[in-house]
Amino acid sequence: MDYPTDPSDFDLCIARAKVEYANRGLDDADTSINSLMVWHSGKFDVERLSRFTELTSLRVAGWYGDSLDALINMPKLEHLFIYMLPHITSFEPLSKLNELRHVEFSINHWADLQDISSFSPFGKLQHLSYLRLYGFEPKDKDLSSLLAAPSLKIVELAYVFTLEQLSMATQQRPDLADCFKPVIPHEVECLKCGNHMVYLQGLVNTRRKRNLCSHCNRKRISEHQTEFDELFSSK
């Protein structure tokens, strides 16, 4: 299902407004709307969002509240996108949003990894099919509980899990194997030979290079893939 992304697609869009105007706009808005976008409008009061109980789609850039509790009052929410939520340490309120299908959370691109207590709340969502968590690291280091979500088709996470965890995830959910590949190609070209670069996933707490040339570093890449394959076959 396609969800709105362009401001013109939303029933209400508040973009780059001063805080007082953003808060006033939310107070004056029709609470029966189905889609809402609040984009880079300072530290607006996120609790005001709890009034919009009919939302199916919510897109926010700049969530400066201390919790996601305001979302609990949106039982029909299917699509949720939040960019920059620096004070959030728990995703637990999301476990109550049973209609969620598409979730994207992202930190500021220049920020360090953000600690979150656990990814397990997502594992309780029966209809969740797409999950992207860019820049978050679970304190419990647990990946398996997230994979309990039965409808997941695409998972994109920060590269914070070990090669062993990736192999276990592939065994637990073989239908998601492409999401946990140890070698991930990307379009950047090697400055030396012009071949494409790859990223080695599963290297945690090490100084070893993760971005390698598919040609110049083919031996190292092959060794990494072999290590993953051996972990997978040993379970």
Coordinates of C-alpha atoms in Angstrom, one line a residue:
M1 CA 0.0 0.0 0.0
D2 CA 1.3 3.5 -0.9
Y3 CA 1.3 6.0 2.0
P4 CA 1.5 9.8 1.6
T5 CA 4.9 11.4 1.5
D6 CA 4.4 14.7 -0.3
P7 CA 3.0 17.6 1.8
S8 CA 0.1 18.0 -0.7
D9 CA -1.0 14.4 0.0
F10 CA -1.8 15.0 3.7
D11 CA -5.1 16.3 5.1
L12 CA -3.1 18.8 7.1
C13 CA 0.5 19.8 6.7
I14 CA 2.3 22.2 9.1
A15 CA 5.8 22.8 7.8
R16 CA 8.6 25.0 9.1
A17 CA 6.3 27.0 11.3
K18 CA 7.3 28.7 14.5
V19 CA 6.4 26.7 17.6
E20 CA 3.5 28.9 18.6
Y21 CA 2.0 28.7 15.2
A22 CA 2.5 25.0 15.0
N23 CA 0.8 24.5 18.4
R24 CA -2.1 26.8 17.4
G25 CA -2.5 25.0 14.1
L26 CA -2.8 21.7 15.9
D27 CA -5.3 23.1 18.4
D28 CA -7.5 24.6 15.6
A29 CA -7.3 21.6 13.3
D30 CA -10.2 19.1 12.6
T31 CA -9.4 16.1 14.8
S32 CA -11.2 13.7 12.4
I33 CA -8.5 14.0 9.7
N34 CA -6.8 10.8 8.5
S35 CA -3.4 12.1 7.7
L36 CA -1.1 14.7 9.3
M37 CA 2.4 16.0 8.6
V38 CA 4.3 18.3 11.0
W39 CA 7.7 19.1 9.5
H40 CA 10.6 20.9 11.1
S41 CA 8.4 23.2 13.3
G42 CA 10.7 23.5 16.3
K43 CA 9.9 22.0 19.6
F44 CA 6.1 21.9 19.2
D45 CA 4.1 20.2 21.8
V46 CA 3.9 16.6 20.6
E47 CA 1.2 15.8 23.2
R48 CA -1.2 17.9 21.1
L49 CA -1.0 15.1 18.6
S50 CA -3.0 12.8 20.9
R51 CA -6.2 14.6 19.9
F52 CA -6.0 13.1 16.4
T53 CA -7.6 9.7 17.1
E54 CA -8.6 9.0 13.5
L55 CA -5.1 9.2 11.9
T56 CA -4.0 6.4 9.6
S57 CA -0.8 8.3 8.5
L58 CA 1.5 10.5 10.5
R59 CA 4.8 12.1 9.4
V60 CA 6.9 14.2 11.7
A61 CA 10.3 15.8 11.5
G62 CA 11.4 16.9 14.9
W63 CA 9.8 14.9 17.8
Y64 CA 11.3 16.5 20.9
G65 CA 9.0 14.9 23.5
D66 CA 10.3 12.5 26.1
S67 CA 8.0 9.6 25.1
L68 CA 5.8 8.3 22.3
D69 CA 2.8 8.1 24.5
A70 CA 0.8 10.5 22.3
L71 CA 0.6 7.8 19.7
I72 CA -1.4 5.5 21.9
N73 CA -4.5 7.5 21.1
M74 CA -4.2 6.6 17.4
P75 CA -5.5 3.0 17.2
K76 CA -6.0 3.2 13.4
L77 CA -2.5 4.4 12.7
E78 CA -0.9 2.4 9.8
H79 CA 1.9 4.5 8.6
L80 CA 4.3 6.3 10.9
F81 CA 7.4 8.2 9.9
I82 CA 9.5 10.2 12.4
Y83 CA 12.8 11.9 11.7
M84 CA 14.8 13.0 14.7
L85 CA 13.4 11.9 18.1
P86 CA 16.5 12.6 20.3
H87 CA 14.9 12.1 23.7
I88 CA 13.2 8.8 23.0
T89 CA 14.6 5.8 24.9
S90 CA 11.7 3.4 24.5
F91 CA 9.5 2.2 21.6
E92 CA 7.1 0.4 24.0
P93 CA 4.0 2.6 23.3
L94 CA 4.1 1.3 19.7
S95 CA 3.3 -2.2 20.9
K96 CA -0.3 -1.0 21.4
L97 CA -0.8 0.2 17.8
N98 CA -2.1 -3.0 16.3
E99 CA -2.8 -1.6 12.8
L100 CA 0.8 -0.4 12.2
R101 CA 2.0 -1.6 8.8
H102 CA 4.8 0.8 7.8
V103 CA 7.3 2.4 10.3
E104 CA 10.3 4.5 9.6
F105 CA 12.4 6.2 12.4
S106 CA 15.6 8.0 11.7
I107 CA 18.1 10.0 13.8
N108 CA 19.8 13.1 12.5
H109 CA 22.3 11.9 9.9
W110 CA 25.2 13.6 11.8
A111 CA 24.3 12.2 15.2
D112 CA 25.8 9.2 17.0
L113 CA 23.9 6.0 17.4
Q114 CA 20.9 6.5 19.7
D115 CA 20.3 4.0 22.5
I116 CA 16.8 2.4 22.8
S117 CA 15.8 -0.1 25.5
S118 CA 14.7 -2.7 23.0
F119 CA 13.3 -3.4 19.6
S120 CA 10.9 -6.0 21.0
P121 CA 7.7 -3.9 20.8
F122 CA 7.8 -4.2 17.0
G123 CA 7.6 -8.0 17.4
K124 CA 4.1 -7.7 18.8
L125 CA 2.7 -6.0 15.7
Q126 CA 0.7 -8.5 13.7
H127 CA 0.4 -6.4 10.5
L128 CA 3.8 -4.7 10.4
S129 CA 5.4 -5.3 7.0
Y130 CA 8.0 -2.6 6.7
L131 CA 10.4 -1.4 9.4
R132 CA 13.3 1.0 9.0
L133 CA 15.2 2.0 12.1
Y134 CA 18.1 4.2 11.0
G135 CA 20.7 5.0 13.7
F136 CA 19.2 3.1 16.7
E137 CA 20.9 0.5 18.9
P138 CA 19.0 -1.6 21.4
K139 CA 20.5 -1.9 24.8
D140 CA 19.3 -5.5 25.2
K141 CA 21.2 -6.4 22.0
D142 CA 18.2 -8.5 21.0
L143 CA 17.2 -9.0 17.4
S144 CA 15.1 -12.2 17.6
S145 CA 12.2 -10.6 19.5
L146 CA 11.7 -8.1 16.7
L147 CA 11.5 -10.9 14.1
A148 CA 8.4 -12.3 15.9
A149 CA 6.3 -9.9 13.8
P150 CA 4.7 -12.3 11.4
S151 CA 4.0 -10.0 8.5
L152 CA 7.5 -8.4 8.2
K153 CA 8.7 -8.3 4.6
I154 CA 11.4 -5.6 4.8
V155 CA 13.7 -4.8 7.8
E156 CA 16.4 -2.1 7.6
L157 CA 18.5 -1.6 10.8
A158 CA 21.7 0.1 11.8
Y159 CA 24.7 -2.1 11.5
V160 CA 25.0 -2.9 15.2
F161 CA 24.5 -6.7 15.2
T162 CA 27.2 -9.3 15.1
L163 CA 27.7 -11.8 12.3
E164 CA 26.4 -14.5 14.6
Q165 CA 23.2 -12.6 15.3
L166 CA 22.7 -12.0 11.6
S167 CA 23.1 -15.7 10.9
M168 CA 20.6 -16.6 13.6
A169 CA 18.2 -14.0 12.2
T170 CA 18.5 -15.6 8.8
Q171 CA 17.7 -19.0 10.3
Q172 CA 14.7 -17.6 12.3
R173 CA 13.3 -15.8 9.4
P174 CA 14.6 -17.2 6.1
D175 CA 12.1 -15.1 4.3
L176 CA 14.0 -12.0 5.4
A177 CA 17.5 -13.4 4.5
D178 CA 18.1 -10.5 2.1
C179 CA 17.8 -8.1 5.0
F180 CA 20.6 -9.7 6.9
K181 CA 23.2 -10.4 4.2
P182 CA 26.8 -10.1 5.5
V183 CA 27.9 -8.4 2.3
I184 CA 25.9 -5.5 1.1
P185 CA 26.7 -3.9 -2.3
H186 CA 26.3 -0.2 -2.9
E187 CA 26.7 2.1 -5.9
V188 CA 29.8 4.0 -4.7
E189 CA 32.8 3.2 -7.0
C190 CA 36.3 2.4 -5.8
L191 CA 38.6 5.4 -6.5
K192 CA 41.4 3.0 -7.4
C193 CA 39.9 0.6 -9.8
G194 CA 36.4 1.9 -10.5
N195 CA 34.5 -1.3 -9.3
H196 CA 31.6 -1.0 -6.9
M197 CA 32.2 -0.9 -3.1
V198 CA 30.5 -3.2 -0.6
Y199 CA 29.7 -2.9 3.1
L200 CA 30.5 -5.7 5.5
Q201 CA 27.7 -6.2 7.9
G202 CA 28.3 -7.9 11.2
L203 CA 31.6 -6.2 12.2
V204 CA 30.9 -4.9 15.7
N205 CA 33.4 -3.5 18.2
T206 CA 36.3 -3.7 15.8
R207 CA 38.5 -1.3 13.9
R208 CA 38.5 -3.4 10.7
K209 CA 37.3 -1.6 7.6
R210 CA 33.7 -2.1 6.7
N211 CA 33.6 -0.4 3.3
L212 CA 35.6 -2.4 0.9
C213 CA 36.1 -2.6 -2.9
S214 CA 34.5 -5.6 -4.4
H215 CA 37.6 -6.2 -6.5
C216 CA 40.6 -4.8 -4.6
N217 CA 39.4 -6.5 -1.3
R218 CA 37.8 -9.6 -2.8
K219 CA 39.8 -12.0 -0.6
R220 CA 38.7 -10.2 2.6
I221 CA 35.1 -10.1 1.4
S222 CA 35.2 -13.8 0.6
E223 CA 36.5 -14.6 4.0
H224 CA 33.7 -12.6 5.6
Q225 CA 31.0 -14.4 3.6
T226 CA 32.6 -17.8 4.4
E227 CA 32.6 -16.9 8.2
F228 CA 28.9 -16.1 7.9
D229 CA 28.1 -19.3 6.0
E230 CA 30.0 -21.4 8.6
L231 CA 28.0 -19.8 11.4
F232 CA 24.8 -20.4 9.6
S233 CA 25.5 -24.1 8.9
S234 CA 26.7 -24.8 12.5
K235 CA 23.4 -23.9 14.1

